PDB file of N, CA and C in Angstrom:
ATOM      1  N   UNK C   1      50.640  45.719 -59.885  1.00 48.00           N
ATOM      2  CA  UNK C   1      50.180  44.943 -58.440  1.00 48.00           C
ATOM      3  C   UNK C   1      50.643  43.754 -58.400  1.00 48.00           C
ATOM      4  N   UNK C   2      50.930  43.266 -57.306  1.00 48.00           N
ATOM      5  CA  UNK C   2      51.463  41.953 -56.924  1.00 48.00           C
ATOM      6  C   UNK C   2      50.069  40.867 -57.003  1.00 48.00           C
ATOM      7  N   UNK C   3      50.571  39.776 -57.069  1.00 48.00           N
ATOM      8  CA  UNK C   3      49.564  38.696 -57.252  1.00 48.00           C
ATOM      9  C   UNK C   3      49.496  37.916 -55.970  1.00 48.00           C
ATOM     10  N   UNK C   4      49.146  38.758 -55.106  1.00 48.00           N
ATOM     11  CA  UNK C   4      48.718  38.032 -53.797  1.00 48.00           C
ATOM     12  C   UNK C   4      47.293  38.266 -53.275  1.00 48.00           C
ATOM     13  N   UNK C   5      46.873  37.423 -52.335  1.00 48.00           N
ATOM     14  CA  UNK C   5      45.417  37.294 -52.011  1.00 48.00           C
ATOM     15  C   UNK C   5      45.163  38.534 -50.889  1.00 48.00           C
ATOM     16  N   UNK C   6      46.153  39.000 -50.312  1.00 48.00           N
ATOM     17  CA  UNK C   6      45.644  40.285 -49.466  1.00 48.00           C
ATOM     18  C   UNK C   6      45.484  41.349 -50.046  1.00 48.00           C
ATOM     19  N   UNK C   7      46.188  41.617 -51.391  1.00 47.00           N
ATOM     20  CA  UNK C   7      46.238  43.158 -51.995  1.00 47.00           C
ATOM     21  C   UNK C   7      47.029  43.884 -51.425  1.00 47.00           C
ATOM     22  N   UNK C   8      47.830  43.697 -50.620  1.00 48.00           N
ATOM     23  CA  UNK C   8      48.778  44.556 -49.694  1.00 48.00           C
ATOM     24  C   UNK C   8      49.912  45.029 -50.694  1.00 48.00           C
ATOM     25  N   UNK C   9      50.300  44.210 -51.735  1.00 49.00           N
ATOM     26  CA  UNK C   9      51.622  44.606 -52.505  1.00 49.00           C
ATOM     27  C   UNK C   9      52.668  44.019 -51.923  1.00 49.00           C
ATOM     28  N   UNK C  10      52.705  42.993 -50.773  1.00 49.00           N
ATOM     29  CA  UNK C  10      53.887  42.590 -50.233  1.00 49.00           C
ATOM     30  C   UNK C  10      53.768  40.985 -50.622  1.00 49.00           C
ATOM     31  N   UNK C  11      54.924  40.463 -50.738  1.00 51.00           N
ATOM     32  CA  UNK C  11      55.125  38.982 -51.256  1.00 51.00           C
ATOM     33  C   UNK C  11      54.982  38.142 -50.068  1.00 51.00           C
ATOM     34  N   UNK C  12      54.352  37.118 -50.234  1.00 52.00           N
ATOM     35  CA  UNK C  12      54.048  36.013 -49.086  1.00 52.00           C
ATOM     36  C   UNK C  12      55.532  35.416 -48.898  1.00 52.00           C
ATOM     37  N   UNK C  13      55.538  34.727 -47.445  1.00 56.00           N
ATOM     38  CA  UNK C  13      56.745  34.249 -46.917  1.00 56.00           C
ATOM     39  C   UNK C  13      57.680  35.328 -46.372  1.00 56.00           C
ATOM     40  N   UNK C  14      57.347  36.387 -46.109  1.00 64.00           N
ATOM     41  CA  UNK C  14      58.116  37.178 -45.160  1.00 64.00           C
ATOM     42  C   UNK C  14      57.914  37.222 -43.863  1.00 64.00           C
ATOM     43  N   UNK C  15      58.599  37.785 -43.024  1.00 68.00           N
ATOM     44  CA  UNK C  15      58.158  38.050 -41.660  1.00 68.00           C
ATOM     45  C   UNK C  15      58.354  36.636 -40.802  1.00 68.00           C
ATOM     46  N   UNK C  16      57.157  36.390 -40.149  1.00 66.00           N
ATOM     47  CA  UNK C  16      57.332  35.143 -39.374  1.00 66.00           C
ATOM     48  C   UNK C  16      57.063  33.960 -40.003  1.00 66.00           C
ATOM     49  N   UNK C  17      56.842  34.009 -41.279  1.00 80.00           N
ATOM     50  CA  UNK C  17      56.748  32.670 -42.285  1.00 80.00           C
ATOM     51  C   UNK C  17      58.144  32.492 -42.796  1.00 80.00           C
ATOM     52  N   UNK C  18      58.883  33.599 -43.003  1.00 87.00           N
ATOM     53  CA  UNK C  18      60.234  33.307 -43.704  1.00 87.00           C
ATOM     54  C   UNK C  18      61.089  32.199 -42.804  1.00 87.00           C
ATOM     55  N   UNK C  19      61.553  31.262 -43.563  1.00 92.00           N
ATOM     56  CA  UNK C  19      62.328  30.252 -42.732  1.00 92.00           C
ATOM     57  C   UNK C  19      63.805  30.948 -42.358  1.00 92.00           C
ATOM     58  N   UNK C  20      64.074  30.673 -41.098  1.00 92.00           N
ATOM     59  CA  UNK C  20      65.393  31.234 -40.675  1.00 92.00           C
ATOM     60  C   UNK C  20      66.123  29.823 -40.139  1.00 92.00           C
ATOM     61  N   UNK C  21      67.474  30.142 -40.215  1.00 94.00           N
ATOM     62  CA  UNK C  21      68.547  29.180 -39.920  1.00 94.00           C
ATOM     63  C   UNK C  21      68.842  29.088 -38.547  1.00 94.00           C
ATOM     64  N   UNK C  22      68.782  28.061 -37.759  1.00 94.00           N
ATOM     65  CA  UNK C  22      69.187  28.120 -36.290  1.00 94.00           C
ATOM     66  C   UNK C  22      70.692  27.830 -36.069  1.00 94.00           C
ATOM     67  N   UNK C  23      71.145  28.419 -35.148  1.00 95.00           N
ATOM     68  CA  UNK C  23      72.615  28.402 -34.810  1.00 95.00           C
ATOM     69  C   UNK C  23      72.642  26.860 -34.386  1.00 95.00           C
ATOM     70  N   UNK C  24      74.097  26.508 -34.269  1.00 95.00           N
ATOM     71  CA  UNK C  24      74.272  25.064 -33.759  1.00 95.00           C
ATOM     72  C   UNK C  24      73.873  24.821 -32.270  1.00 95.00           C
ATOM     73  N   UNK C  25      73.745  25.586 -31.514  1.00 95.00           N
ATOM     74  CA  UNK C  25      73.246  25.524 -30.234  1.00 95.00           C
ATOM     75  C   UNK C  25      71.583  25.531 -30.189  1.00 95.00           C
ATOM     76  N   UNK C  26      70.856  26.460 -30.904  1.00 95.00           N
ATOM     77  CA  UNK C  26      69.460  26.181 -31.104  1.00 95.00           C
ATOM     78  C   UNK C  26      68.982  24.894 -31.909  1.00 95.00           C
ATOM     79  N   UNK C  27      69.959  24.639 -32.960  1.00 95.00           N
ATOM     80  CA  UNK C  27      69.623  23.226 -33.562  1.00 95.00           C
ATOM     81  C   UNK C  27      69.552  21.867 -32.827  1.00 95.00           C
ATOM     82  N   UNK C  28      70.118  22.104 -31.730  1.00 95.00           N
ATOM     83  CA  UNK C  28      70.018  20.962 -30.756  1.00 95.00           C
ATOM     84  C   UNK C  28      68.553  20.843 -30.156  1.00 95.00           C
ATOM     85  N   UNK C  29      67.900  21.749 -30.311  1.00 95.00           N
ATOM     86  CA  UNK C  29      66.435  21.771 -30.013  1.00 95.00           C
ATOM     87  C   UNK C  29      65.362  21.626 -31.208  1.00 95.00           C
ATOM     88  N   UNK C  30      65.922  22.428 -32.149  1.00 94.00           N
ATOM     89  CA  UNK C  30      64.847  22.511 -33.234  1.00 94.00           C
ATOM     90  C   UNK C  30      65.328  21.738 -34.587  1.00 94.00           C
ATOM     91  N   UNK C  31      66.511  21.238 -34.524  1.00 95.00           N
ATOM     92  CA  UNK C  31      66.972  20.499 -35.630  1.00 95.00           C
ATOM     93  C   UNK C  31      67.611  21.525 -36.619  1.00 95.00           C
ATOM     94  N   UNK C  32      68.519  20.985 -37.586  1.00 94.00           N
ATOM     95  CA  UNK C  32      69.485  22.041 -38.417  1.00 94.00           C
ATOM     96  C   UNK C  32      68.607  22.801 -39.341  1.00 94.00           C
ATOM     97  N   UNK C  33      67.687  22.326 -39.997  1.00 95.00           N
ATOM     98  CA  UNK C  33      66.959  22.781 -41.109  1.00 95.00           C
ATOM     99  C   UNK C  33      66.098  24.055 -40.831  1.00 95.00           C
ATOM    100  N   UNK C  34      66.196  25.089 -41.904  1.00 95.00           N
ATOM    101  CA  UNK C  34      65.663  26.214 -41.932  1.00 95.00           C
ATOM    102  C   UNK C  34      64.095  26.285 -41.487  1.00 95.00           C
ATOM    103  N   UNK C  35      63.594  26.638 -40.517  1.00 94.00           N
ATOM    104  CA  UNK C  35      62.145  26.756 -40.187  1.00 94.00           C
ATOM    105  C   UNK C  35      61.633  28.188 -40.060  1.00 94.00           C
ATOM    106  N   UNK C  36      60.247  28.333 -40.259  1.00 94.00           N
ATOM    107  CA  UNK C  36      59.611  29.883 -39.983  1.00 94.00           C
ATOM    108  C   UNK C  36      59.728  30.129 -38.330  1.00 94.00           C
ATOM    109  N   UNK C  37      60.034  31.036 -37.994  1.00 92.00           N
ATOM    110  CA  UNK C  37      60.188  31.595 -36.593  1.00 92.00           C
ATOM    111  C   UNK C  37      59.153  31.014 -35.743  1.00 92.00           C
ATOM    112  N   UNK C  38      57.776  30.985 -36.286  1.00 91.00           N
ATOM    113  CA  UNK C  38      56.767  30.292 -35.230  1.00 91.00           C
ATOM    114  C   UNK C  38      56.866  28.885 -34.966  1.00 91.00           C
ATOM    115  N   UNK C  39      57.448  28.203 -35.891  1.00 94.00           N
ATOM    116  CA  UNK C  39      57.884  26.691 -35.746  1.00 94.00           C
ATOM    117  C   UNK C  39      59.011  26.566 -34.828  1.00 94.00           C
ATOM    118  N   UNK C  40      59.954  27.416 -34.766  1.00 94.00           N
ATOM    119  CA  UNK C  40      61.173  27.320 -33.867  1.00 94.00           C
ATOM    120  C   UNK C  40      60.461  27.619 -32.298  1.00 94.00           C
ATOM    121  N   UNK C  41      59.577  28.572 -32.306  1.00 93.00           N
ATOM    122  CA  UNK C  41      59.101  28.881 -31.025  1.00 93.00           C
ATOM    123  C   UNK C  41      58.087  27.786 -30.640  1.00 93.00           C
ATOM    124  N   UNK C  42      57.667  26.917 -31.626  1.00 94.00           N
ATOM    125  CA  UNK C  42      56.650  25.788 -30.937  1.00 94.00           C
ATOM    126  C   UNK C  42      57.762  24.840 -30.742  1.00 94.00           C
ATOM    127  N   UNK C  43      58.624  24.550 -31.454  1.00 95.00           N
ATOM    128  CA  UNK C  43      59.570  23.343 -31.097  1.00 95.00           C
ATOM    129  C   UNK C  43      60.351  23.850 -29.566  1.00 95.00           C
ATOM    130  N   UNK C  44      60.403  25.066 -29.265  1.00 95.00           N
ATOM    131  CA  UNK C  44      61.004  25.521 -28.084  1.00 95.00           C
ATOM    132  C   UNK C  44      60.213  25.218 -27.029  1.00 95.00           C
ATOM    133  N   UNK C  45      58.870  25.457 -27.130  1.00 95.00           N
ATOM    134  CA  UNK C  45      57.889  25.279 -25.929  1.00 95.00           C
ATOM    135  C   UNK C  45      57.609  23.602 -25.595  1.00 95.00           C
ATOM    136  N   UNK C  46      57.968  23.045 -26.826  1.00 97.00           N
ATOM    137  CA  UNK C  46      57.558  21.311 -26.991  1.00 97.00           C
ATOM    138  C   UNK C  46      58.740  20.909 -26.037  1.00 97.00           C
ATOM    139  N   UNK C  47      59.963  21.266 -26.191  1.00 96.00           N
ATOM    140  CA  UNK C  47      61.218  21.015 -25.363  1.00 96.00           C
ATOM    141  C   UNK C  47      61.055  21.590 -24.058  1.00 96.00           C
ATOM    142  N   UNK C  48      60.516  22.594 -23.778  1.00 96.00           N
ATOM    143  CA  UNK C  48      60.596  23.132 -22.467  1.00 96.00           C
ATOM    144  C   UNK C  48      59.434  22.351 -21.571  1.00 96.00           C
ATOM    145  N   UNK C  49      58.407  21.930 -22.376  1.00 96.00           N
ATOM    146  CA  UNK C  49      57.339  21.305 -21.381  1.00 96.00           C
ATOM    147  C   UNK C  49      57.719  19.716 -21.382  1.00 96.00           C
ATOM    148  N   UNK C  50      58.351  19.322 -22.585  1.00 97.00           N
ATOM    149  CA  UNK C  50      58.739  17.858 -21.950  1.00 97.00           C
ATOM    150  C   UNK C  50      59.837  17.533 -21.512  1.00 97.00           C
ATOM    151  N   UNK C  51      60.788  18.524 -21.094  1.00 96.00           N
ATOM    152  CA  UNK C  51      61.798  18.638 -19.916  1.00 96.00           C
ATOM    153  C   UNK C  51      61.184  19.191 -18.506  1.00 96.00           C
ATOM    154  N   UNK C  52      60.150  19.505 -18.415  1.00 96.00           N
ATOM    155  CA  UNK C  52      59.438  20.051 -17.513  1.00 96.00           C
ATOM    156  C   UNK C  52      60.314  21.295 -16.979  1.00 96.00           C
ATOM    157  N   UNK C  53      60.835  22.331 -17.714  1.00 97.00           N
ATOM    158  CA  UNK C  53      61.534  23.176 -17.451  1.00 97.00           C
ATOM    159  C   UNK C  53      60.903  24.582 -17.020  1.00 97.00           C
ATOM    160  N   UNK C  54      59.684  24.705 -16.964  1.00 96.00           N
ATOM    161  CA  UNK C  54      58.732  25.754 -16.416  1.00 96.00           C
ATOM    162  C   UNK C  54      58.762  25.739 -14.899  1.00 96.00           C
ATOM    163  N   UNK C  55      59.250  26.990 -14.219  1.00 95.00           N
ATOM    164  CA  UNK C  55      59.241  26.988 -12.755  1.00 95.00           C
ATOM    165  C   UNK C  55      57.741  26.698 -12.202  1.00 95.00           C
ATOM    166  N   UNK C  56      57.816  25.714 -11.554  1.00 95.00           N
ATOM    167  CA  UNK C  56      56.234  25.255 -10.870  1.00 95.00           C
ATOM    168  C   UNK C  56      55.707  26.700 -10.136  1.00 95.00           C
ATOM    169  N   UNK C  57      56.340  27.360  -9.425  1.00 95.00           N
ATOM    170  CA  UNK C  57      55.857  28.446  -8.692  1.00 95.00           C
ATOM    171  C   UNK C  57      55.417  29.777  -9.707  1.00 95.00           C
ATOM    172  N   UNK C  58      56.290  29.779 -10.656  1.00 94.00           N
ATOM    173  CA  UNK C  58      55.772  30.852 -11.568  1.00 94.00           C
ATOM    174  C   UNK C  58      55.984  30.553 -13.024  1.00 94.00           C
ATOM    175  N   UNK C  59      54.927  29.991 -13.776  1.00 93.00           N
ATOM    176  CA  UNK C  59      55.169  29.194 -14.937  1.00 93.00           C
ATOM    177  C   UNK C  59      55.521  30.187 -16.131  1.00 93.00           C
ATOM    178  N   UNK C  60      55.723  31.462 -15.635  1.00 95.00           N
ATOM    179  CA  UNK C  60      56.112  32.525 -16.854  1.00 95.00           C
ATOM    180  C   UNK C  60      57.697  32.325 -17.152  1.00 95.00           C
ATOM    181  N   UNK C  61      58.452  31.738 -15.814  1.00 96.00           N
ATOM    182  CA  UNK C  61      59.794  31.568 -15.900  1.00 96.00           C
ATOM    183  C   UNK C  61      60.083  30.158 -16.469  1.00 96.00           C
ATOM    184  N   UNK C  62      61.305  30.292 -17.216  1.00 96.00           N
ATOM    185  CA  UNK C  62      61.849  29.270 -17.904  1.00 96.00           C
ATOM    186  C   UNK C  62      63.152  28.745 -17.074  1.00 96.00           C
ATOM    187  N   UNK C  63      63.265  27.919 -16.695  1.00 96.00           N
ATOM    188  CA  UNK C  63      64.720  27.296 -16.115  1.00 96.00           C
ATOM    189  C   UNK C  63      65.671  26.552 -17.074  1.00 96.00           C
ATOM    190  N   UNK C  64      66.693  27.136 -17.561  1.00 96.00           N
ATOM    191  CA  UNK C  64      67.479  26.486 -18.622  1.00 96.00           C
ATOM    192  C   UNK C  64      68.195  25.182 -17.964  1.00 96.00           C
ATOM    193  N   UNK C  65      68.404  24.462 -18.926  1.00 96.00           N
ATOM    194  CA  UNK C  65      69.045  23.217 -18.694  1.00 96.00           C
ATOM    195  C   UNK C  65      70.223  23.622 -19.504  1.00 96.00           C
ATOM    196  N   UNK C  66      71.126  22.382 -19.563  1.00 96.00           N
ATOM    197  CA  UNK C  66      72.624  22.617 -20.241  1.00 96.00           C
ATOM    198  C   UNK C  66      72.236  22.979 -21.753  1.00 96.00           C
ATOM    199  N   UNK C  67      71.206  22.343 -22.356  1.00 95.00           N
ATOM    200  CA  UNK C  67      70.944  22.822 -23.643  1.00 95.00           C
ATOM    201  C   UNK C  67      70.516  24.070 -23.940  1.00 95.00           C
ATOM    202  N   UNK C  68      69.534  24.645 -23.025  1.00 96.00           N
ATOM    203  CA  UNK C  68      69.183  25.910 -23.220  1.00 96.00           C
ATOM    204  C   UNK C  68      70.304  27.164 -22.837  1.00 96.00           C
ATOM    205  N   UNK C  69      70.948  26.790 -21.631  1.00 96.00           N
ATOM    206  CA  UNK C  69      71.700  27.863 -21.040  1.00 96.00           C
ATOM    207  C   UNK C  69      72.666  28.655 -22.232  1.00 96.00           C
ATOM    208  N   UNK C  70      73.275  27.954 -23.305  1.00 96.00           N
ATOM    209  CA  UNK C  70      73.736  28.619 -24.303  1.00 96.00           C
ATOM    210  C   UNK C  70      73.090  29.541 -25.041  1.00 96.00           C
ATOM    211  N   UNK C  71      71.700  29.051 -25.262  1.00 95.00           N
ATOM    212  CA  UNK C  71      70.963  29.971 -26.056  1.00 95.00           C
ATOM    213  C   UNK C  71      70.239  31.229 -25.091  1.00 95.00           C
ATOM    214  N   UNK C  72      69.835  30.935 -24.014  1.00 95.00           N
ATOM    215  CA  UNK C  72      69.619  32.057 -23.079  1.00 95.00           C
ATOM    216  C   UNK C  72      70.626  32.856 -22.509  1.00 95.00           C
ATOM    217  N   UNK C  73      71.734  32.452 -22.148  1.00 95.00           N
ATOM    218  CA  UNK C  73      72.830  33.021 -21.492  1.00 95.00           C
ATOM    219  C   UNK C  73      72.489  33.385 -20.259  1.00 95.00           C
ATOM    220  N   UNK C  74      71.757  32.461 -19.521  1.00 95.00           N
ATOM    221  CA  UNK C  74      71.365  32.714 -18.169  1.00 95.00           C
ATOM    222  C   UNK C  74      70.703  31.449 -17.639  1.00 95.00           C
ATOM    223  N   UNK C  75      70.589  31.331 -16.391  1.00 95.00           N
ATOM    224  CA  UNK C  75      70.053  30.059 -15.788  1.00 95.00           C
ATOM    225  C   UNK C  75      68.372  30.039 -15.682  1.00 95.00           C
ATOM    226  N   UNK C  76      67.919  31.323 -15.902  1.00 94.00           N
ATOM    227  CA  UNK C  76      66.425  31.144 -16.122  1.00 94.00           C
ATOM    228  C   UNK C  76      65.973  32.791 -16.896  1.00 94.00           C
ATOM    229  N   UNK C  77      65.158  32.489 -17.692  1.00 96.00           N
ATOM    230  CA  UNK C  77      64.391  33.761 -18.273  1.00 96.00           C
ATOM    231  C   UNK C  77      62.965  33.672 -18.354  1.00 96.00           C
ATOM    232  N   UNK C  78      62.319  34.668 -18.640  1.00 95.00           N
ATOM    233  CA  UNK C  78      60.867  34.627 -18.432  1.00 95.00           C
ATOM    234  C   UNK C  78      60.258  34.321 -20.035  1.00 95.00           C
ATOM    235  N   UNK C  79      59.194  33.995 -20.197  1.00 91.00           N
ATOM    236  CA  UNK C  79      58.732  33.598 -21.538  1.00 91.00           C
ATOM    237  C   UNK C  79      58.566  34.682 -22.382  1.00 91.00           C
ATOM    238  N   UNK C  80      58.528  35.924 -21.818  1.00 91.00           N
ATOM    239  CA  UNK C  80      58.510  37.182 -22.726  1.00 91.00           C
ATOM    240  C   UNK C  80      59.714  37.577 -23.037  1.00 91.00           C
ATOM    241  N   UNK C  81      60.957  37.099 -22.462  1.00 93.00           N
ATOM    242  CA  UNK C  81      62.387  37.195 -22.830  1.00 93.00           C
ATOM    243  C   UNK C  81      62.850  36.385 -23.772  1.00 93.00           C
ATOM    244  N   UNK C  82      62.291  35.067 -23.847  1.00 92.00           N
ATOM    245  CA  UNK C  82      62.776  34.056 -24.825  1.00 92.00           C
ATOM    246  C   UNK C  82      63.093  34.546 -26.231  1.00 92.00           C
ATOM    247  N   UNK C  83      62.012  35.109 -26.677  1.00 90.00           N
ATOM    248  CA  UNK C  83      62.008  35.309 -28.075  1.00 90.00           C
ATOM    249  C   UNK C  83      63.243  36.420 -28.458  1.00 90.00           C
ATOM    250  N   UNK C  84      63.585  37.464 -27.686  1.00 93.00           N
ATOM    251  CA  UNK C  84      64.865  38.184 -27.736  1.00 93.00           C
ATOM    252  C   UNK C  84      65.890  37.298 -27.630  1.00 93.00           C
ATOM    253  N   UNK C  85      65.937  36.235 -26.814  1.00 93.00           N
ATOM    254  CA  UNK C  85      67.403  35.288 -26.818  1.00 93.00           C
ATOM    255  C   UNK C  85      67.407  34.603 -28.129  1.00 93.00           C
ATOM    256  N   UNK C  86      65.981  33.991 -28.499  1.00 92.00           N
ATOM    257  CA  UNK C  86      65.986  33.181 -29.824  1.00 92.00           C
ATOM    258  C   UNK C  86      66.697  34.045 -31.091  1.00 92.00           C
ATOM    259  N   UNK C  87      66.180  35.295 -31.398  1.00 92.00           N
ATOM    260  CA  UNK C  87      66.567  36.116 -32.238  1.00 92.00           C
ATOM    261  C   UNK C  87      67.880  36.211 -32.488  1.00 92.00           C
ATOM    262  N   UNK C  88      68.792  36.045 -31.508  1.00 93.00           N
ATOM    263  CA  UNK C  88      70.254  36.088 -31.505  1.00 93.00           C
ATOM    264  C   UNK C  88      70.979  34.774 -32.356  1.00 93.00           C
ATOM    265  N   UNK C  89      69.749  33.609 -32.275  1.00 94.00           N
ATOM    266  CA  UNK C  89      70.408  32.425 -32.894  1.00 94.00           C
ATOM    267  C   UNK C  89      69.833  31.853 -34.210  1.00 94.00           C
ATOM    268  N   UNK C  90      69.319  32.998 -34.662  1.00 91.00           N
ATOM    269  CA  UNK C  90      68.514  32.827 -36.152  1.00 91.00           C
ATOM    270  C   UNK C  90      69.173  33.713 -36.999  1.00 91.00           C
ATOM    271  N   UNK C  91      69.249  32.996 -38.256  1.00 89.00           N
ATOM    272  CA  UNK C  91      69.768  33.954 -39.328  1.00 89.00           C
ATOM    273  C   UNK C  91      69.124  33.744 -40.642  1.00 89.00           C
TER     274      UNK C  91
END
């Protein structure tokens, strides 16, 4: 049996906690070092809020600036679509 606290037999550090490497485009927001997916999303939201990129009429919409446009591939995406676009930039 695996020596982890959950007893599930899985190794810790997988899934959301496993560090992923951002693409060059995404590294402009997150930095080049590998991070867990949860930290990538946190840094994206910090960037979005710091640059006031949420649509004021619909806070669920993110309006891409020149840095986010290559990541999203569009001028605006919903917060629910963001993770789909981020996954293309993580390895």
